[in-house]
PDB file of C-alpha atoms in Angstrom:
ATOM      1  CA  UNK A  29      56.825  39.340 -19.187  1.00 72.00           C
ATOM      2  CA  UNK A  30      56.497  41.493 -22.369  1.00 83.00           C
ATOM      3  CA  UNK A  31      57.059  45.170 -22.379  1.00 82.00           C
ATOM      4  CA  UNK A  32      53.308  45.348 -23.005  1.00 83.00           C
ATOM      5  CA  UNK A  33      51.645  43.164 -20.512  1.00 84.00           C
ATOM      6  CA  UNK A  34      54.412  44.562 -17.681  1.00 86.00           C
ATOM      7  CA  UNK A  35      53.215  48.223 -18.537  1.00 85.00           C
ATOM      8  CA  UNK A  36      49.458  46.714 -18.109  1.00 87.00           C
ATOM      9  CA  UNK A  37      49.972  45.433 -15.263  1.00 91.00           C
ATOM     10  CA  UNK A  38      51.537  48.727 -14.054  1.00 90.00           C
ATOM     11  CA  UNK A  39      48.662  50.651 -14.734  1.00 92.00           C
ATOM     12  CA  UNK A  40      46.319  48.570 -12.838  1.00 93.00           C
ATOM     13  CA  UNK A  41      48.150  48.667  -9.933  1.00 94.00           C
ATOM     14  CA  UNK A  42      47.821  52.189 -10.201  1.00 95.00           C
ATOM     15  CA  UNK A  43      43.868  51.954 -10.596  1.00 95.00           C
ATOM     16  CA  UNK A  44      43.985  49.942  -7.781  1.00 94.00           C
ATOM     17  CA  UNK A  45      45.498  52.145  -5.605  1.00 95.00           C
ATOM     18  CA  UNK A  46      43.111  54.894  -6.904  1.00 95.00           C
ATOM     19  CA  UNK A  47      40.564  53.047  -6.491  1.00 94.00           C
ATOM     20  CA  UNK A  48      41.382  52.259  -2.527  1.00 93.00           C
ATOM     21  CA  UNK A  49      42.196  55.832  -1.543  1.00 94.00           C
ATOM     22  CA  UNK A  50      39.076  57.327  -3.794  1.00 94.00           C
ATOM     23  CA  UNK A  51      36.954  54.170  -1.757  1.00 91.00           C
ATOM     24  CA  UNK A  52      38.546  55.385   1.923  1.00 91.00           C
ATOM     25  CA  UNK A  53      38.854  59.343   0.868  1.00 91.00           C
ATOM     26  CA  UNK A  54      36.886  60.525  -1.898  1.00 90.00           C
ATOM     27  CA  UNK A  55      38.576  62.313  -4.859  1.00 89.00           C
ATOM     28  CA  UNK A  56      40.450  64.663  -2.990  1.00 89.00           C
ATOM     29  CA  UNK A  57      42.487  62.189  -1.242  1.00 88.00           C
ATOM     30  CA  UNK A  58      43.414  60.291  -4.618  1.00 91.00           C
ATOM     31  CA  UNK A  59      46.445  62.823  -5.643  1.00 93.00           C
ATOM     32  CA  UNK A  60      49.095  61.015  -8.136  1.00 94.00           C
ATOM     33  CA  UNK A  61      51.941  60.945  -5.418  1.00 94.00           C
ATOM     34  CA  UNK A  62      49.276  59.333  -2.629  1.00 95.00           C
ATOM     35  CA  UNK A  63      48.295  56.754  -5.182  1.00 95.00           C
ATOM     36  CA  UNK A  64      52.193  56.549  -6.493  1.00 93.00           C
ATOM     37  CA  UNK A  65      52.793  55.818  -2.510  1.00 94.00           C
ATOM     38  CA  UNK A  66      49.799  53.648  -2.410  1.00 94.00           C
ATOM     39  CA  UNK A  67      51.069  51.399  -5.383  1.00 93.00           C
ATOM     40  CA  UNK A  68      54.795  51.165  -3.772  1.00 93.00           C
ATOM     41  CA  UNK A  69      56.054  53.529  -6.215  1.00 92.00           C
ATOM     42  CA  UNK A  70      57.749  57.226  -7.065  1.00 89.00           C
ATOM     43  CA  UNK A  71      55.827  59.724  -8.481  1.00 88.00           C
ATOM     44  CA  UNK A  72      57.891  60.057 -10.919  1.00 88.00           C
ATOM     45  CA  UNK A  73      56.243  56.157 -12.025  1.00 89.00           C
ATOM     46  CA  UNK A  74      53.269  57.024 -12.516  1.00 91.00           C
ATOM     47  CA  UNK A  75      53.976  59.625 -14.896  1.00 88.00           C
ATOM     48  CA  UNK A  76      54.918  57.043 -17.339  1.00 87.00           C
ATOM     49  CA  UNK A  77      51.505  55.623 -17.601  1.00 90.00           C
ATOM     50  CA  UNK A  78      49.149  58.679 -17.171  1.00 92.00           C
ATOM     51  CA  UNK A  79      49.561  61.712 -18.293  1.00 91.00           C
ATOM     52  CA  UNK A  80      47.781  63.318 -15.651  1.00 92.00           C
ATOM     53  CA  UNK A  81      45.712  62.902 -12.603  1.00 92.00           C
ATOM     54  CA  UNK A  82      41.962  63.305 -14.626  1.00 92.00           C
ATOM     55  CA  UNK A  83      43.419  60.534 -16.881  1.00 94.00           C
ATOM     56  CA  UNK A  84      44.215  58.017 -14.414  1.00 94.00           C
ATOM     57  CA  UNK A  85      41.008  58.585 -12.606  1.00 94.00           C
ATOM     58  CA  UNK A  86      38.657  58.638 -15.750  1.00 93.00           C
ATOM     59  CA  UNK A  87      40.509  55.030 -16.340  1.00 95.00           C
ATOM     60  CA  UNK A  88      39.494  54.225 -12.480  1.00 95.00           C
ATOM     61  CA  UNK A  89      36.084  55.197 -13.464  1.00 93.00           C
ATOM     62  CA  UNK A  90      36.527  53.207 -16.565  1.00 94.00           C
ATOM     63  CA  UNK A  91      37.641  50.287 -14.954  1.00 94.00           C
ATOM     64  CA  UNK A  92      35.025  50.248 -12.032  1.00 93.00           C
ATOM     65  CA  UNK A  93      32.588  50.472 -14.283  1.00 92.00           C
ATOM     66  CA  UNK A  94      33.440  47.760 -16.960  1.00 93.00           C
ATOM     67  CA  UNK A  95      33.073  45.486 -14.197  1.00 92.00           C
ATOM     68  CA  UNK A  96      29.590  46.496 -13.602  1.00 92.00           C
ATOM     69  CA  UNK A  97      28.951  45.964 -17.225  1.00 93.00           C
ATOM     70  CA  UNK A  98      30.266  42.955 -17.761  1.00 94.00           C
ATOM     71  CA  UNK A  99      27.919  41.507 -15.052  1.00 94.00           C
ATOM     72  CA  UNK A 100      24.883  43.385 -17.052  1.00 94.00           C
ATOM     73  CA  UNK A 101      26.188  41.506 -19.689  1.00 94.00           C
ATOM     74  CA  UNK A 102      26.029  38.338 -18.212  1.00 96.00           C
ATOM     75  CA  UNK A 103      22.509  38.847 -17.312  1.00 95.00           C
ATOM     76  CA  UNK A 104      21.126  40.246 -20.601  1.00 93.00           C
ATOM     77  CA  UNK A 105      22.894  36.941 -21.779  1.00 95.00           C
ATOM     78  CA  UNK A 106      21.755  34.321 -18.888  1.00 95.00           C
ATOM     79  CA  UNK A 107      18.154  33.254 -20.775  1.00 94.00           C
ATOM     80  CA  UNK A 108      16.239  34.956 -17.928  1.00 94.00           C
ATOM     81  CA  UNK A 109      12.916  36.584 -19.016  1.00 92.00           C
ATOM     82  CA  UNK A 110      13.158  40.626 -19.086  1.00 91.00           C
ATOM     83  CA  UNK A 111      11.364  40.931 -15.609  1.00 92.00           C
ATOM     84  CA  UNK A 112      14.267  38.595 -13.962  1.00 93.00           C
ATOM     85  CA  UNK A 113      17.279  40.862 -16.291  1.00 94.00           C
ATOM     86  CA  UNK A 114      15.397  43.757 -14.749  1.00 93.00           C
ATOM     87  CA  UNK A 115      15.289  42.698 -11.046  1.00 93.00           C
ATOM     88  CA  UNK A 116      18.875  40.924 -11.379  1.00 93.00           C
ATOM     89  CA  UNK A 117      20.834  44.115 -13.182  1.00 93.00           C
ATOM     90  CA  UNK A 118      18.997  46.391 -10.688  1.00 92.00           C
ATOM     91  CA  UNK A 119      20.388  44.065  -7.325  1.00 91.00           C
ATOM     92  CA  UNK A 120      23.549  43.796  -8.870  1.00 90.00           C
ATOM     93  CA  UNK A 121      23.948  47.278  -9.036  1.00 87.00           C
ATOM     94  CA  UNK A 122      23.467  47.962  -5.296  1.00 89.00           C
ATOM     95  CA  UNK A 123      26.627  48.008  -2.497  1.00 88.00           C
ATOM     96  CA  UNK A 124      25.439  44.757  -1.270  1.00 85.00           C
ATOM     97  CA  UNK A 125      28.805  42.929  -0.711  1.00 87.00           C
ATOM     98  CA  UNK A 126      32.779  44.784  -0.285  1.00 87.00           C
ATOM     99  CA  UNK A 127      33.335  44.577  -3.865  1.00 89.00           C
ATOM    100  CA  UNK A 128      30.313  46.936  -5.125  1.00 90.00           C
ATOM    101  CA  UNK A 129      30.339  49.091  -2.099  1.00 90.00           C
ATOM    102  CA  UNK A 130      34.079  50.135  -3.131  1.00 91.00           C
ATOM    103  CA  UNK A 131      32.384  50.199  -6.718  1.00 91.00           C
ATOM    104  CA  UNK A 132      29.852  52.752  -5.108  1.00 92.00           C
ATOM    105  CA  UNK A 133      32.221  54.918  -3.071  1.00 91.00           C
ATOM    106  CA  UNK A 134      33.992  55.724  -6.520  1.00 92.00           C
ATOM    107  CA  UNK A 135      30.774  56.470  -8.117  1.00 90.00           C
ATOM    108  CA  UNK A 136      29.582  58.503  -5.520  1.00 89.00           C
ATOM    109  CA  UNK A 137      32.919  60.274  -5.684  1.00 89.00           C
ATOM    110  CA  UNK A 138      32.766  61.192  -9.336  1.00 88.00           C
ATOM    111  CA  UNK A 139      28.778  62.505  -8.803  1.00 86.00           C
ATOM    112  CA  UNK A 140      30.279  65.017  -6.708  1.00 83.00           C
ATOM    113  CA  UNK A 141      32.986  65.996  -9.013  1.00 81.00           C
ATOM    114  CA  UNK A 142      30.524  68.412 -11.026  1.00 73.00           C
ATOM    115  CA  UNK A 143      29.946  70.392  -7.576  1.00 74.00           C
ATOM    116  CA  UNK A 144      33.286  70.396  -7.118  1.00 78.00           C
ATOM    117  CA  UNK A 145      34.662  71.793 -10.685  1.00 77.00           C
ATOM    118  CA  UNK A 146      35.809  68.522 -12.345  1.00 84.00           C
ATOM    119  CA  UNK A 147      33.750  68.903 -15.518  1.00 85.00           C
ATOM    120  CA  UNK A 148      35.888  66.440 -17.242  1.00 87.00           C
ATOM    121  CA  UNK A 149      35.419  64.156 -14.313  1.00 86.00           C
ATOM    122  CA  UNK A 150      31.777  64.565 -14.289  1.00 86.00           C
ATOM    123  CA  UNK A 151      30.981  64.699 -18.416  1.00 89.00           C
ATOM    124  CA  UNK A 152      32.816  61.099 -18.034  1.00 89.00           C
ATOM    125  CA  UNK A 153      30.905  59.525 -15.194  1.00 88.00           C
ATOM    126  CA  UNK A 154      27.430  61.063 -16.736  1.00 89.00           C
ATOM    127  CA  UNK A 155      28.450  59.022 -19.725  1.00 90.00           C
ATOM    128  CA  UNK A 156      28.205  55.830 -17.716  1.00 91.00           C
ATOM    129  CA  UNK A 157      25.198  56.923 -15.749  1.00 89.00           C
ATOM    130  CA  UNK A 158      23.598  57.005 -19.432  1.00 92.00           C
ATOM    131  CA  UNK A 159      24.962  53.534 -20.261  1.00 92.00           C
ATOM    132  CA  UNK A 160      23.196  52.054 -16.893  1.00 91.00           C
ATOM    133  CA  UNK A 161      20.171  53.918 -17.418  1.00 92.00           C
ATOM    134  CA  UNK A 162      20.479  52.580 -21.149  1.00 94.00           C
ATOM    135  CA  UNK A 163      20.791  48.819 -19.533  1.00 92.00           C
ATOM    136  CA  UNK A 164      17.635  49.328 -17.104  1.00 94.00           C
ATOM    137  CA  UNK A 165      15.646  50.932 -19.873  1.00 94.00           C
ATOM    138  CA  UNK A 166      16.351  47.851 -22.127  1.00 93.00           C
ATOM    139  CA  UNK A 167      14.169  45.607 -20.222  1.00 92.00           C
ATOM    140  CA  UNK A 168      11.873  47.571 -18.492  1.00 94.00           C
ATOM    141  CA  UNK A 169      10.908  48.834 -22.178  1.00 94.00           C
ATOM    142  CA  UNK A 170       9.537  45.016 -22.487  1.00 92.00           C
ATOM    143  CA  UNK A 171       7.233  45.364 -19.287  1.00 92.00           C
ATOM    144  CA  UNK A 172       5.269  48.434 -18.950  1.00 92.00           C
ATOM    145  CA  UNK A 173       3.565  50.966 -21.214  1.00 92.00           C
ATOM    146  CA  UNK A 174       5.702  53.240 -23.570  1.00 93.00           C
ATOM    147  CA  UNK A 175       3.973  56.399 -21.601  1.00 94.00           C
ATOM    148  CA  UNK A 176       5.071  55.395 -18.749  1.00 94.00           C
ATOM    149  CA  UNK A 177       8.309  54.262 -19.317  1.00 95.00           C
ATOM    150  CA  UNK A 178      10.638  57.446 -18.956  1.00 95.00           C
ATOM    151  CA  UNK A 179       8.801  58.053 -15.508  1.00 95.00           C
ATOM    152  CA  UNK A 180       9.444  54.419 -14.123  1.00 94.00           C
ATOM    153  CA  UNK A 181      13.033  54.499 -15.208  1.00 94.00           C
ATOM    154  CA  UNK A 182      13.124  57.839 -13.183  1.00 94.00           C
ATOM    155  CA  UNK A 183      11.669  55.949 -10.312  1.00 93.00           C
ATOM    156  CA  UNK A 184      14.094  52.801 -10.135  1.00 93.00           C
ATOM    157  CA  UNK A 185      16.751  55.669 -10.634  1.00 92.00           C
ATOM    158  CA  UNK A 186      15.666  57.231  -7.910  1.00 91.00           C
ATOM    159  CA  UNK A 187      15.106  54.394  -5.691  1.00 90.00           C
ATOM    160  CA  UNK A 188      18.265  52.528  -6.245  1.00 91.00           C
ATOM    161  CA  UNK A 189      20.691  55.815  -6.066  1.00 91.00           C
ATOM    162  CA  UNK A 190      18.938  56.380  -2.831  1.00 90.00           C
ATOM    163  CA  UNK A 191      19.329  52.727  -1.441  1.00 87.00           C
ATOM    164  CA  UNK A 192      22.392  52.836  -2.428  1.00 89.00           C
ATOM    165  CA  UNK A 193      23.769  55.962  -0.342  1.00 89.00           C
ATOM    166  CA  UNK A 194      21.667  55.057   2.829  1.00 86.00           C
ATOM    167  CA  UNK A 195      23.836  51.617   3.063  1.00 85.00           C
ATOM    168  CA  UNK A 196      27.098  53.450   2.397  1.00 85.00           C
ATOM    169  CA  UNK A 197      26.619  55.699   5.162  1.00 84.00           C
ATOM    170  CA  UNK A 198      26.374  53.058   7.434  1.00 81.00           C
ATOM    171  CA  UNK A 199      29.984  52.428   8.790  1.00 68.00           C
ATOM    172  CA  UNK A 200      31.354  50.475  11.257  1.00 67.00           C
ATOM    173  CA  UNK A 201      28.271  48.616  12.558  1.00 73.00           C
ATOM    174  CA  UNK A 202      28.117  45.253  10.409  1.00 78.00           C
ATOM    175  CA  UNK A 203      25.179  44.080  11.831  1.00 84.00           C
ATOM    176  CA  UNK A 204      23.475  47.276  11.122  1.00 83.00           C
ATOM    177  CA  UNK A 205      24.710  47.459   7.329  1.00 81.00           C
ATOM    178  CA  UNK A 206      23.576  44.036   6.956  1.00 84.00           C
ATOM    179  CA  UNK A 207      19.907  44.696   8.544  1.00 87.00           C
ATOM    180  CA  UNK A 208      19.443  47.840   6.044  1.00 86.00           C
ATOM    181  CA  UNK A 209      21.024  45.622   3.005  1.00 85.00           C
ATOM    182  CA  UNK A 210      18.768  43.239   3.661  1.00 89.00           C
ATOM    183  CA  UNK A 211      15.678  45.794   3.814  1.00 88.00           C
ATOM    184  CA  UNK A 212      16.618  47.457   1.065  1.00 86.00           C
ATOM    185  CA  UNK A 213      17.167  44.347  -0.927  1.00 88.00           C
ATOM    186  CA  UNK A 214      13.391  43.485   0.011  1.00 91.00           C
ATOM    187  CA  UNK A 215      12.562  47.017  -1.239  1.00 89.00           C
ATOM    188  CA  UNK A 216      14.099  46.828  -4.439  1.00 89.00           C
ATOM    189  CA  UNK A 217      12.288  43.446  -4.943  1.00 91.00           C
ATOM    190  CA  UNK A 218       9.016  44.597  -3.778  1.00 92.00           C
ATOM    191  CA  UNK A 219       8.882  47.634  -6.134  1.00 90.00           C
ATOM    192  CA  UNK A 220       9.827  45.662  -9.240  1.00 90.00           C
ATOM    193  CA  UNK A 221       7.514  42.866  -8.840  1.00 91.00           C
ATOM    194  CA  UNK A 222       5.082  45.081  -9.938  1.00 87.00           C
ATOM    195  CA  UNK A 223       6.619  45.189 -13.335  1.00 88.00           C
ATOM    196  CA  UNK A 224       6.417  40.734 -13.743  1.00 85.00           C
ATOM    197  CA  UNK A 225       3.658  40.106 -16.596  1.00 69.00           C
ATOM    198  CA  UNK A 226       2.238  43.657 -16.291  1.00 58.00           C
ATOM    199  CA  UNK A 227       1.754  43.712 -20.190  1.00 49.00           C
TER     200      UNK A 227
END
């Protein structure tokens, strides 16, 4: 393995582990020598790659949310009509499977980080709340009325941050989480049908 790829492969494991502890603990528990521990490796390691804790997490941030992107990205690109791209990048954006509810416990961590005094932390995960915002405005910009647009993207907003928390405080109880996914999912749908052929 090159010198390159071995030092990329070093830094995701330390995302990883980020990612997990942030997930389980919220930002306070992700401190370099918990994630160094996390990752099966010194403090001292982790130093190499990062030059400090706000830059590994921004790149946790980054990394969570290029994944989310890329699947925005594969529904801009999929041939659906901008009412499906709507529906589909809104649903893909909710915790409804393990993989986007760790997605959402990171998010959720870096909202807090402006109440908490991590400008930095926050300025970077506003940037990315712009870019989804961006992604939903795309298409619903197709499918209702310019004077109404800027209130309907603050209603799916809204709506989808608030889904999204109810079915991450649900813990434990599978059959429960799966009962509210499910009723939020119909939610979701309900509220953007209104949007299919409205113009």
């Amino acid at each position: 393995m090159s010198k390159s790829a071995e030092r990329a492969s070093r830094r995701a494991e330390f995302v990883a582990a980020g990612m997990r502890l942030i997930a389980q603990e919220g930002l306070q528990g992700a401190t370099l020598r918990r994630i160094s521990a996390e990752a099966g490796y010194t403090t001292g390691a982790i130093t190499h790659h990062f030059s400090n804790r706000d830059d590994l997490l921004i790149e946790i941030l980054r990394v969570v949310c290029e994944v989310s992107f890329n699947r925005i990205g594969m529904i801009n690109q999929s041939g659906m009509s901008h009412f499906e791209c709507l529906r589909e990048i809104i649903l893909q954006g909710l915790p409804f499977d393990e993989e986007r509810e760790i997605e959402w416990k990171v998010w959720f961590a870096f909202w807090t980080a402006g109440a908490t005094g991590h400008a930095r932390l926050a300025e970077e995960n506003d940037r990315y709340y712009a870019l989804w915002d961006q992604a939903i405005r795309d298409n619903l910009a197709k499918l209702c009325d310019a004077s109404v647009l800027e209130d309907e993207l603050a209603y799916i907003s809204a709506i989808v941050d608030g889904l999204g928390i109810q079915i991450l405080r649900v813990a434990g109880d599978v059959e429960q989480k799966q009962r509210i996914v499910e009723r939020h999912r119909a939610v979701i749908i309900t509220y953007i049908a209104r949007f299919d052929h409205q113009l």
